[in-house]
Coordinates of C-alpha atoms in Angstrom, one line a residue:
X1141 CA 64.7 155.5 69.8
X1142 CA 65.3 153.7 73.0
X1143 CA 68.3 152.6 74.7
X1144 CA 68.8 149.4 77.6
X1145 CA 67.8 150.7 80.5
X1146 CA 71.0 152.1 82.9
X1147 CA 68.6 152.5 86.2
X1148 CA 70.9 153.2 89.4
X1149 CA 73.0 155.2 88.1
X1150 CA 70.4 157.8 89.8
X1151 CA 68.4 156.8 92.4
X1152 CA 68.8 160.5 93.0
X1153 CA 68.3 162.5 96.7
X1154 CA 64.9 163.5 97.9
X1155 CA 67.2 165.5 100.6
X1156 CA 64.6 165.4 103.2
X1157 CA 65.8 167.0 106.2
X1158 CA 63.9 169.8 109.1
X1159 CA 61.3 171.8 108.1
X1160 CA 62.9 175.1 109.4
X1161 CA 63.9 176.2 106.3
X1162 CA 60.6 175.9 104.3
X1163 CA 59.4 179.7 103.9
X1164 CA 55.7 179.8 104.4
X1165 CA 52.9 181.2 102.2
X1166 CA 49.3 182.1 102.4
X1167 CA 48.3 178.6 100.7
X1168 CA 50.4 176.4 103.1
X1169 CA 50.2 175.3 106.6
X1170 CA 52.9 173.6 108.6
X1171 CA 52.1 170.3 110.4
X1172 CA 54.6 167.7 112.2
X1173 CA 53.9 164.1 111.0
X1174 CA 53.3 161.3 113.1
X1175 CA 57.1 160.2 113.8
X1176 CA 58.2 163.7 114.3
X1177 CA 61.5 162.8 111.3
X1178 CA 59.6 165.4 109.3
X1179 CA 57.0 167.7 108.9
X1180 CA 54.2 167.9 106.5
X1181 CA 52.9 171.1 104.5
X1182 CA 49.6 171.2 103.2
X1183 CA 49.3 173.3 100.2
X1184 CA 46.0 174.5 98.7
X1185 CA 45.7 174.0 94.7
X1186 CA 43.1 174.1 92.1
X1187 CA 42.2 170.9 92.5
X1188 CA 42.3 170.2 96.1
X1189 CA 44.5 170.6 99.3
X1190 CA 48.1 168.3 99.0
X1191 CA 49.8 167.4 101.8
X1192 CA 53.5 167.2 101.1
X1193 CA 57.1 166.8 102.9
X1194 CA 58.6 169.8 104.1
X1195 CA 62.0 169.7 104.8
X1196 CA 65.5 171.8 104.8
X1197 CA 65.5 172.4 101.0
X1198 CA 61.8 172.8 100.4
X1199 CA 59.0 170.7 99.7
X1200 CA 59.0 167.6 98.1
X1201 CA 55.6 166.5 96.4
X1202 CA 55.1 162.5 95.7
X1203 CA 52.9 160.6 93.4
X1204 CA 50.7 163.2 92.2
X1205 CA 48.1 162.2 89.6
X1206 CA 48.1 163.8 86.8
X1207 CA 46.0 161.7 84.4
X1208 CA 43.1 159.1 85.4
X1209 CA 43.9 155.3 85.7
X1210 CA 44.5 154.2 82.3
X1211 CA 42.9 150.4 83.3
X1212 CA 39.8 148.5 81.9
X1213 CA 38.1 150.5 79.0
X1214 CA 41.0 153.1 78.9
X1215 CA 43.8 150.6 78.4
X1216 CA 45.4 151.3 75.3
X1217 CA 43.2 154.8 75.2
X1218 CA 45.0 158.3 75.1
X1219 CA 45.2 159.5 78.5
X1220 CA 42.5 160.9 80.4
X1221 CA 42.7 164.1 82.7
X1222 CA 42.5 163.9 86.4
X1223 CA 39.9 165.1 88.1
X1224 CA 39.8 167.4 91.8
X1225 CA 39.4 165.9 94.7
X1226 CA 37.8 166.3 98.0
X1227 CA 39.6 166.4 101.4
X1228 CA 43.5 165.9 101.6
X1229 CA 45.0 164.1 98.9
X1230 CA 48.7 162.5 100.5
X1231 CA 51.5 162.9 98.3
X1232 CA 54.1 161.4 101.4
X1233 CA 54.8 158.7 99.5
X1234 CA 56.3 157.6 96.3
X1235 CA 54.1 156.2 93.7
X1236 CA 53.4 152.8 92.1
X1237 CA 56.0 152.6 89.2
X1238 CA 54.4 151.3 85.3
X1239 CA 54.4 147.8 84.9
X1240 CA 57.9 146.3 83.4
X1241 CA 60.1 143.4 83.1
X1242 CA 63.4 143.7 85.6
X1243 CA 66.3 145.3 85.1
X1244 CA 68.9 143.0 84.1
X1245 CA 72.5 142.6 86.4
X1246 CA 74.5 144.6 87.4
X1247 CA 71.6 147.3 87.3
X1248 CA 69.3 147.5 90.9
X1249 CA 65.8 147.2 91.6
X1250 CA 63.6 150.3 91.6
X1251 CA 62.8 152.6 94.3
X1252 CA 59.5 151.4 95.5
X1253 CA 58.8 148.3 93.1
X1254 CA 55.3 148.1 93.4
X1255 CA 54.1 147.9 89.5
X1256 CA 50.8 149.3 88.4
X1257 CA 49.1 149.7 85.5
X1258 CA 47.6 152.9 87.3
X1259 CA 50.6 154.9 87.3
X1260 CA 50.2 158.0 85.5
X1261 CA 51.9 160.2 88.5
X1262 CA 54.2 162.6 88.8
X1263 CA 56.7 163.7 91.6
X1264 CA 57.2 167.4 91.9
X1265 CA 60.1 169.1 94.5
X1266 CA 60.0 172.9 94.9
X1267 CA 61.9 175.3 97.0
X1268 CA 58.6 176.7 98.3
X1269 CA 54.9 176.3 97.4
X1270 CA 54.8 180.1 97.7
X1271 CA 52.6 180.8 94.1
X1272 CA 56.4 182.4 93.0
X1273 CA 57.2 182.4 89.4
X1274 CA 60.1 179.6 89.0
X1275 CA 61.8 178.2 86.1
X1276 CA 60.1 174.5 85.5
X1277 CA 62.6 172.0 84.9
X1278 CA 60.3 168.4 83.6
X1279 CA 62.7 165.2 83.6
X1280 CA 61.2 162.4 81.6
X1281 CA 63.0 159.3 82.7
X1282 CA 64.8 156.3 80.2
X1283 CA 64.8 152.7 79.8
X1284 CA 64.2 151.7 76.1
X1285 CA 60.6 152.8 76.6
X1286 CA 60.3 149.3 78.5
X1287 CA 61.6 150.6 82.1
X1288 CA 62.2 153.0 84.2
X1289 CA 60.4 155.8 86.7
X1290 CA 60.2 159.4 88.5
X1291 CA 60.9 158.1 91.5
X1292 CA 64.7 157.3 90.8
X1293 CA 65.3 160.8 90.0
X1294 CA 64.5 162.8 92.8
X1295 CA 65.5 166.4 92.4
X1296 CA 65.7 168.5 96.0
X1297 CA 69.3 169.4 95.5
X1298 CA 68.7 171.0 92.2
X1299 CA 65.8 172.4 93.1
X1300 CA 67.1 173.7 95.9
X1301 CA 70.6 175.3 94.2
X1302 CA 69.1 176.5 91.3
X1303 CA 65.7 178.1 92.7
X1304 CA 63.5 176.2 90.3
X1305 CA 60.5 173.6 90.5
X1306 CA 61.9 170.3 89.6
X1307 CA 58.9 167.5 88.2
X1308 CA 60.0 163.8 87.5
X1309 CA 56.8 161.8 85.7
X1310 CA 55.8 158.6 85.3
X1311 CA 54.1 157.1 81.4
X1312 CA 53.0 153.8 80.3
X1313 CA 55.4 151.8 79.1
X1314 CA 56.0 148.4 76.8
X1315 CA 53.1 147.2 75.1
X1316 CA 50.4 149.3 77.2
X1317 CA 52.2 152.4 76.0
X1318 CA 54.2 151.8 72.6
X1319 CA 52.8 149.2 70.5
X1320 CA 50.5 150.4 67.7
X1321 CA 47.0 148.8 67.7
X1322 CA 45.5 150.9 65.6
X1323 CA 44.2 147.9 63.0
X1324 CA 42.1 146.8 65.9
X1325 CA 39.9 149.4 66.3
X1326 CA 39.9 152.8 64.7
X1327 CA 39.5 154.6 68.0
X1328 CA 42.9 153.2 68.7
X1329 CA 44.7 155.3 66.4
X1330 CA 47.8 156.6 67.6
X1331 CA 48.2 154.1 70.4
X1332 CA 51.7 153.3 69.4
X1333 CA 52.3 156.7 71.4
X1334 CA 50.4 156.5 74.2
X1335 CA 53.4 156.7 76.0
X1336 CA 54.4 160.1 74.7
X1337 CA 50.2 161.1 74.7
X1338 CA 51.5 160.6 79.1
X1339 CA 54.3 162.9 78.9
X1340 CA 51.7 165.6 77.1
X1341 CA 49.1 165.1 79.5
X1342 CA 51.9 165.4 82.1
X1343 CA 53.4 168.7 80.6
X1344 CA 49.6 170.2 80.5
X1345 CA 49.3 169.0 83.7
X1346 CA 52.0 171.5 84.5
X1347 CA 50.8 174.5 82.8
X1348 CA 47.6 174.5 84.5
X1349 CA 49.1 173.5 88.1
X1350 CA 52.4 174.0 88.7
X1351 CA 51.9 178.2 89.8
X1352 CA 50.5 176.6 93.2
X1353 CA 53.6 174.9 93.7
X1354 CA 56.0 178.0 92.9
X1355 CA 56.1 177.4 89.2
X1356 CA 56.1 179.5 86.4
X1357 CA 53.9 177.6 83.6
X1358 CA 55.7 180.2 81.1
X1359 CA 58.8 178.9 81.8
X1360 CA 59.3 174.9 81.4
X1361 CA 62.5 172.9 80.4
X1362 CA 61.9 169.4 79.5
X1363 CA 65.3 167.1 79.9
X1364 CA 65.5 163.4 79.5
X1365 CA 68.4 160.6 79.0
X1366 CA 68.6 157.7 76.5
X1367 CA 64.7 157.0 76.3
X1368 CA 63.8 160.2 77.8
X1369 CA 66.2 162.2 75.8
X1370 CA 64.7 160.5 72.6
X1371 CA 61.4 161.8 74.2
X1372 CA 62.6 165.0 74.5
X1373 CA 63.0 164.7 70.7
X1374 CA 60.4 163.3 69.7
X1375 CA 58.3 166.0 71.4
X1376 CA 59.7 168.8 69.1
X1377 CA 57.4 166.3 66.2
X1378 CA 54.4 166.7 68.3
X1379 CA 52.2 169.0 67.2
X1380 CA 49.7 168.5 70.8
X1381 CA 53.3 169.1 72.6
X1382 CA 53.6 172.7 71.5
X1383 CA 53.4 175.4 73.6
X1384 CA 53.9 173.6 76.8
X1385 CA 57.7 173.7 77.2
X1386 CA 59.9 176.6 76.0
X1387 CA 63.5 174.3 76.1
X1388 CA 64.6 170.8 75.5
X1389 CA 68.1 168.9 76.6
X1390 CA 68.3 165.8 75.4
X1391 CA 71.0 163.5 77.2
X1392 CA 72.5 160.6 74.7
X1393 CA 69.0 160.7 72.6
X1394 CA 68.0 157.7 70.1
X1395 CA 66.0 159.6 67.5
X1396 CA 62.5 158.6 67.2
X1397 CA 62.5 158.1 63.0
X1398 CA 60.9 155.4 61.7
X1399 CA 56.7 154.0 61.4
X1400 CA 55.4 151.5 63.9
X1401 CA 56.4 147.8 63.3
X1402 CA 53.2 145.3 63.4
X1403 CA 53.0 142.9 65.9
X1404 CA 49.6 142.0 65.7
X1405 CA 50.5 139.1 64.8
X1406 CA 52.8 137.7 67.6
X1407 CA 50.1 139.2 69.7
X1408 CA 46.9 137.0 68.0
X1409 CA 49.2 133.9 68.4
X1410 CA 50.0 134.7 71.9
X1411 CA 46.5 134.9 72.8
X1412 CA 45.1 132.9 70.8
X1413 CA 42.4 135.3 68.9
X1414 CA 41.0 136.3 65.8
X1415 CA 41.2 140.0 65.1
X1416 CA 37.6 140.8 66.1
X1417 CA 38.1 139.3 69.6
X1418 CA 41.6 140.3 69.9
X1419 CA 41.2 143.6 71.5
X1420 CA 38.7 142.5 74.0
X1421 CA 40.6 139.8 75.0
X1422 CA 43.8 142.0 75.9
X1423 CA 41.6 144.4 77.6
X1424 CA 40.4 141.5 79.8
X1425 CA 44.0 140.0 80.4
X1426 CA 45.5 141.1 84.2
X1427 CA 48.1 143.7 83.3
X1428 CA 50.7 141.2 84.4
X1429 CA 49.7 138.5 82.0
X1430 CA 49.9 140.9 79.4
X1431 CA 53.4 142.1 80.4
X1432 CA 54.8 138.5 80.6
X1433 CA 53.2 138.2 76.7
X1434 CA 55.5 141.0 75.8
X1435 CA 58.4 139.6 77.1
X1436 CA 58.2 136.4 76.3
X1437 CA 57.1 137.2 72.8
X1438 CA 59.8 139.9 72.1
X1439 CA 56.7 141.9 71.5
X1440 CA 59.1 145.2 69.8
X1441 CA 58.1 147.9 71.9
X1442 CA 60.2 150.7 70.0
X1443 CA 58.6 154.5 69.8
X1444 CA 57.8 155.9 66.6
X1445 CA 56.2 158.0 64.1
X1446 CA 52.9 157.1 64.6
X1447 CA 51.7 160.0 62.1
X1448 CA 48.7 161.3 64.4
X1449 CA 50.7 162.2 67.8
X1450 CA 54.5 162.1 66.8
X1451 CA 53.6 163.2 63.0
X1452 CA 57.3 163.9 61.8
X1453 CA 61.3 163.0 62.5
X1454 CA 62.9 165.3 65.0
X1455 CA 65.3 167.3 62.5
X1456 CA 62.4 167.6 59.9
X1457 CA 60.1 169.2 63.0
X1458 CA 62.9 171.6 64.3
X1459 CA 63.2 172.7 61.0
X1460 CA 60.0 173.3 59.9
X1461 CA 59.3 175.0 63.2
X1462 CA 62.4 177.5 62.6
X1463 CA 62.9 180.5 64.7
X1464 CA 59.0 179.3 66.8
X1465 CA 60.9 176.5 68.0
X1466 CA 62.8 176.0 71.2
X1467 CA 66.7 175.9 72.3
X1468 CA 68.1 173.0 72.4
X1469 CA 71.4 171.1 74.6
X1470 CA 72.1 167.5 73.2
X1471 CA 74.9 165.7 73.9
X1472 CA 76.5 161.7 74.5
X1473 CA 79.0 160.2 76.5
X1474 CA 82.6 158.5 75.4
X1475 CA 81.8 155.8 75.8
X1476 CA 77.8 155.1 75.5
X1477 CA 78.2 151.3 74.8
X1478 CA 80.3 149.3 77.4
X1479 CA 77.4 149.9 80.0
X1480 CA 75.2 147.9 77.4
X1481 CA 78.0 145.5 76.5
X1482 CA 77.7 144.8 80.6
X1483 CA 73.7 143.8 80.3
X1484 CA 74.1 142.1 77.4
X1485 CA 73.1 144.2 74.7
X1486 CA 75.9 143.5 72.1
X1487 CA 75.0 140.2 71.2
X1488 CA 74.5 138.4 67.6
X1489 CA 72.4 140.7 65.2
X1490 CA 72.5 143.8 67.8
X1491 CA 75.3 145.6 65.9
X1492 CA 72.9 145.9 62.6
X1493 CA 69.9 146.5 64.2
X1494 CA 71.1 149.3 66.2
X1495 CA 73.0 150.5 63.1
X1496 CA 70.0 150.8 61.2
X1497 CA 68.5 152.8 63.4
X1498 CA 71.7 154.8 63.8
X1499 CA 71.4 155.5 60.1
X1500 CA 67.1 156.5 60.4
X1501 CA 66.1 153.7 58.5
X1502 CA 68.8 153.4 55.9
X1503 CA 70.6 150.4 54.9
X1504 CA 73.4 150.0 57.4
X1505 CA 75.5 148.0 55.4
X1506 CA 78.2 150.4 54.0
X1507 CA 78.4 152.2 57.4
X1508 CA 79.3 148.5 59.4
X1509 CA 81.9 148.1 56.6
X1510 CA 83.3 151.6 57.5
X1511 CA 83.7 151.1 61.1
X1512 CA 85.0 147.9 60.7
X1513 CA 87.4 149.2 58.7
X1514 CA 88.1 152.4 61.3
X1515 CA 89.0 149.9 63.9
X1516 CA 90.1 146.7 62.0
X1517 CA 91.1 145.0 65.7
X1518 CA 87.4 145.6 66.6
X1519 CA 86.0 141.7 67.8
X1520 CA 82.3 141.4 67.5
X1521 CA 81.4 143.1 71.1
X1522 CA 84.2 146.2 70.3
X1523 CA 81.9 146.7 67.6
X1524 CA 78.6 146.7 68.9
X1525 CA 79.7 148.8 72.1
X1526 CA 80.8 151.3 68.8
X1527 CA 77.4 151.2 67.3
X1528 CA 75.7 151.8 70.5
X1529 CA 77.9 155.1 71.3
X1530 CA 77.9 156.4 67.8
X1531 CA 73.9 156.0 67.7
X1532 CA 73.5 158.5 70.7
X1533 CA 76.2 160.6 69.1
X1534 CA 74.8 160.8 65.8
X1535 CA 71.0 161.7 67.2
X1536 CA 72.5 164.3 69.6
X1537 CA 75.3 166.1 66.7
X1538 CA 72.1 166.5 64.2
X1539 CA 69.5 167.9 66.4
X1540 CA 71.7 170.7 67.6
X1541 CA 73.1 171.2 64.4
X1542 CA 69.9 171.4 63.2
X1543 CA 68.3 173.7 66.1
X1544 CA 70.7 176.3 65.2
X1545 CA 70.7 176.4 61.6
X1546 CA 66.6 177.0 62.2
X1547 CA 67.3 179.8 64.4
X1548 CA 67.1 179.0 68.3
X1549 CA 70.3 177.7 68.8
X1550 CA 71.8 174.3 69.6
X1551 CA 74.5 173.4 71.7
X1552 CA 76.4 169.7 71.7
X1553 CA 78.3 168.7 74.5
X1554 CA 80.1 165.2 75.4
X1555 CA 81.1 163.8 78.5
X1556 CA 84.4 162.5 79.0
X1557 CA 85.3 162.3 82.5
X1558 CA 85.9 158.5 83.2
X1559 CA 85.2 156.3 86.0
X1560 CA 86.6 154.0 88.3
X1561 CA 84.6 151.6 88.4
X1562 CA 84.5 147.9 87.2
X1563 CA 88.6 148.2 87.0
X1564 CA 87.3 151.1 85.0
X1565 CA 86.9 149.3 81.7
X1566 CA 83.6 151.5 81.7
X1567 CA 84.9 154.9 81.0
X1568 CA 82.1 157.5 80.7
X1569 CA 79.5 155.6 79.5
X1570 CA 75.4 155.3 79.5
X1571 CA 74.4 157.4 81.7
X1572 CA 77.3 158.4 83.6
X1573 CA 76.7 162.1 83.8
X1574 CA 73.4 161.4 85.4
X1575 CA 74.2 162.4 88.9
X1576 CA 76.5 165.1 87.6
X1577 CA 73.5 166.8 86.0
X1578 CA 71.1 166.7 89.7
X1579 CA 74.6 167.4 91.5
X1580 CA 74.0 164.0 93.6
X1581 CA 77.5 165.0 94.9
X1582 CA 76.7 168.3 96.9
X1583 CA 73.4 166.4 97.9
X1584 CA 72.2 166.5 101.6
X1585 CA 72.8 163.1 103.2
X1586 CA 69.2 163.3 105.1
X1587 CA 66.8 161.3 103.3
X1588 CA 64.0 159.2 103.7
X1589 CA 63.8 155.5 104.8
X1590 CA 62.4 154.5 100.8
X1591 CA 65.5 156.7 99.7
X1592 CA 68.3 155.2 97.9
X1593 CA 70.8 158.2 96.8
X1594 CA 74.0 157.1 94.5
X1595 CA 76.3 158.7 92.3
X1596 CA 76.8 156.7 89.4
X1597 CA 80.4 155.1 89.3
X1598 CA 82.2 158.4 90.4
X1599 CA 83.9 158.7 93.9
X1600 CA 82.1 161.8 95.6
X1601 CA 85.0 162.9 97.5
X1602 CA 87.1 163.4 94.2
X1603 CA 87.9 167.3 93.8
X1604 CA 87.3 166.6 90.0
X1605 CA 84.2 164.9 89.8
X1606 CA 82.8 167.4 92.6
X1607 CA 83.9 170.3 90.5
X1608 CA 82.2 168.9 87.3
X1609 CA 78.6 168.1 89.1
X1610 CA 78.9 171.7 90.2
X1611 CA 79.4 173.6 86.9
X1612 CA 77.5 171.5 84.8
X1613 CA 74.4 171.2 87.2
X1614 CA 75.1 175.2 86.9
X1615 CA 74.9 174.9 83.5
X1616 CA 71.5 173.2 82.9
X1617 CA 70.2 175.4 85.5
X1618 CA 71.1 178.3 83.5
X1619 CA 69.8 177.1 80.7
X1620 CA 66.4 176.8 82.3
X1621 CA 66.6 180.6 83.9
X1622 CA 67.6 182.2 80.6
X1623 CA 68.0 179.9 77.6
X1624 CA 71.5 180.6 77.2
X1625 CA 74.1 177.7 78.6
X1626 CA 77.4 180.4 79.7
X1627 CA 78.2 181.8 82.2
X1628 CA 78.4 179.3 85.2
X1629 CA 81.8 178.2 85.2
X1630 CA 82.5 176.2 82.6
X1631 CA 84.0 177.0 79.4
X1632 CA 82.4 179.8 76.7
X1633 CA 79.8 177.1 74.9
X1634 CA 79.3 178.1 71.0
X1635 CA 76.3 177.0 69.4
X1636 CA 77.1 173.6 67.1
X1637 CA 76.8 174.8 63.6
X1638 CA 78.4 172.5 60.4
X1639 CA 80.8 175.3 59.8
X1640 CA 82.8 175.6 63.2
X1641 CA 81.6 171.9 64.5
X1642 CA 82.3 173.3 68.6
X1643 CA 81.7 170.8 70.9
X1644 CA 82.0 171.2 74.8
X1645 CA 83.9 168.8 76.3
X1646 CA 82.9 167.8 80.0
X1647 CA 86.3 165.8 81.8
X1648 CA 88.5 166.9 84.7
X1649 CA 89.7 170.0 82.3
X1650 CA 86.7 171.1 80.3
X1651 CA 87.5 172.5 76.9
X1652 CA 85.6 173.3 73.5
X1653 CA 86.4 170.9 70.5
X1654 CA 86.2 171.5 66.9
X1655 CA 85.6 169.0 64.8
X1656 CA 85.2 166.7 67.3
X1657 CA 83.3 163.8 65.0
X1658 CA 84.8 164.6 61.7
X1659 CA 85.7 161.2 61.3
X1660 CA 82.3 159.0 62.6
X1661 CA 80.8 162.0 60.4
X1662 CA 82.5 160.3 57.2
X1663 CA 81.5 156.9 58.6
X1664 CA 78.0 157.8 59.0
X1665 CA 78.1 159.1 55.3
X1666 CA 77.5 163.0 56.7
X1667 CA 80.5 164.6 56.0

């Protein structure tokens, strides 16, 4: 499932600083650039020499491509791989971002808003491109699978604390990436997840490559939030997927549930086809065109189960993968919805839409009556800013429930500590543990000119929220090294199981919860 977009929260530090720092290796050479801000390292990979940006925490790696331009004949095609290349390929610079409608207020502008349909890139920071054998952390970015890039999560900080290879990617999004045209032609078939096909090529991408940038291939950890956290699990449903990540942590998740919706017909109206002619005639359309069709059609851009590259629900996948399958964090904030009451997304007929998917599919009905009746003073926006928060939470409660019932172990977690901000009417919500997951508060304040570092809605010099960015950051990183959350500084984490029902609670005073959502477990009709 997808969630409205929360970009800014992190437009996260690249941390670029001196070079001094950057340990060298037989496969890199050191190189001042042309304003002498920075220096460049040029790394030697299978597929061709890179130069990169060295600086105090390592080496940061920009706009890689890891798939070939997905434009003219391969628009709507699964991803194709990308090919070596001769002399220096320049990864200085961040990438063009995929094509999508703006973000609406209070939310910023990207970094580096040049839209593309060629965008299938990835950004890649590493202590060292020293051929050692590092954990792999892969963040898949959100954005209701409509917005959204790697280049607002830039990862030298965590990279640099945790001694792991951090990779942010880009994938198609909106109508190139999720709408299913597979009526059109039969070649087409799975193109309602050619944005998720991406994030495959992306992760195999990294098991062939990432050893020349300090890597281990062995070793990966795919994380997301609200879009990318529903990625993350809808990945554990795709078969193509396995193999190439050993760990998932899903950040406030929508689960990816229910079959493709047809809009083949808002999109022959739009356009004016027939069906034999339609498919030529959006291949032919300038990528903008075709992204103002989607918007102003409300073409429904919503991932699914295609049922050739996501094949199954994410609980029915974990389970049927069992003890083969991979440890899993999941987890919401308190608060998930007032960020989207902010932009607009509580409006008339939002509450049962967002219910029904809430409910994978069923009729939401009953479960609106319950709530209501949970909070009788609940207006119409109380009530949809409900529905929004108890969507991530349901998603996030059953895959860890169901990861350790099937033998790897899952852990829940929600995040509690409120903001400031807005009079602080926002509490924790979407997105707010963002920057306390890349530790944007210990970040080096040397950046780049393109940088834009922030920390959410939190105050950086609060002991608190300091504390928190520091443990939990700990925490994934730990998870990435070993599998296992405990054992950097935050309380002992039990696995979530239906009997004991432990949560980990992230606020000023961290604690373990049981029974946590006993009571949205009776709404939802679970308990």
């Amino acid at each position: 499932m997808n969630s409205l977009s929360r970009r800014g929260f992190l437009s996260a530090s690249l941390g670029l600083a001196s070079a001094a720092a950057v340990p060298s290796s037989p496969h890199t050479q050191m190189q001042p650039d042309e304003t002498g801000s920075h220096s460049t390292v040029l790394i030697q990979t299978r597929l061709g020499r890179v130069r990169a940006i060295a600086h105090g925490q390592g080496v940061t790696v920009l706009g890689l491509r890891y798939a070939a331009a997905p434009t003219g004949a391969l628009r709507f095609m699964p991803p194709e791989p990308s090919r070596p290349w001769n002399g220096v390929y320049d990864a200085t610079r961040l990438p063009s971002i995929a094509l999508q409608p703006p973000d609406p207020p209070p939310l910023p502008q990207p970094l580096n808003p040049h839209q593309d349909e060629d965008c299938l890139f990835l950004n890649i920071y590493t202590p060292a491109a020293d051929r050692r054998k590092r954990p792999v952390l892969v963040w898949i970015h959100g954005g209701s699978f409509v917005t959204g890039s790697a280049n607002e999560y830039g990862g030298s900080q965590l990279a640099a604390q945790g001694d792991v290879v951090y990779v942010a990617l880009n994938y198609r999004l909106g109508v190139f990436g999720f709408v299913d045209l597979s009526g059109l032609d039969p070649r087409l078939a799975g193109s309602a997840s050619n944005g998720f096909r991406d994030q495959i090529a992306a992760l195999r991408w990294v098991r062939d490559n990432i050893a020349d940038f300090g890597g281990d291939p062995g070793n990966v950890t795919i994380f997301g939030e609200s879009a990318g956290g529903g990625s993350v699990l809808a990945l554990l449903g795709a078969p193509s997927a396995h193999g190439f990540f050993r760990r998932g942590i899903a950040h406030s998740p929508g689960g990816v549930t229910t079959p493709p919706t047809d809009e083949l017909p808002k999109l022959l109206k739009a356009v004016g086809a027939d069906q034999r002619s339609l498919l030529d005639r959006l291949r032919a359309l300038p990528a903008k065109e075709l992204l103002a069709i989607q918007v102003s059609n409300n073409i429904n851009c919503l991932a699914s189960i295609d049922g050739v590259v996501i094949t199954r629900p994410y609980v029915q996948a974990i389970r049927e993968r069992g003890a083969a399958g991979v440890p899993l964090i999941a987890g919401s904030n308190h608060d998930e919805g007032t960020l989207l009451r902010e932009v607009g997304g509580v409006g008339p007929g939002v509450a049962p839409a967002i219910a029904a998917l809430t409910l994978e599919g069923r009729d939401p009905s009953a479960y609106l009556a319950a709530l209501q009746a949970a909070y009788p003073e609940a207006d119409a926006p109380s009530l949809g800013v409900l529905v929004w928060t108890d969507m991530f939470r349901r998603a996030s409660l059953r895959a860890a429930q169901a990861a350790t019932e099937a033998g790897p172990g899952g852990w829940l977690y929600r995040f509690d500590l409120p903001s400031s901000a807005l009079g602080g009417r926002l509490g924790a919500t979407h997105g707010a543990e963002i920057p306390f997951t890349f530790n944007l508060f210990a970040a080096k304040s040397a950046q780049l000119p393109s940088e834009e570092r922030t920390t959410g809605f939190y105050d950086a010099r609060d002991p608190a929220v300091r504390n928190l960015a520091q443990q939990w950051s700990n925490t994934v990183l730990a998870f990435a090294h070993t599998g296992n959350p405990n054992g950097a500084g935050l309380p002992e984490w039990p696995k979530y199981s239906n009997t004991t029902r432990a949560s980990l609670v992230m606020d000023a005073e961290s604690h373990i919860a049981h029974g946590l959502d006993d009571g949205h477990r009776k709404i939802w009709g679970d308990a």
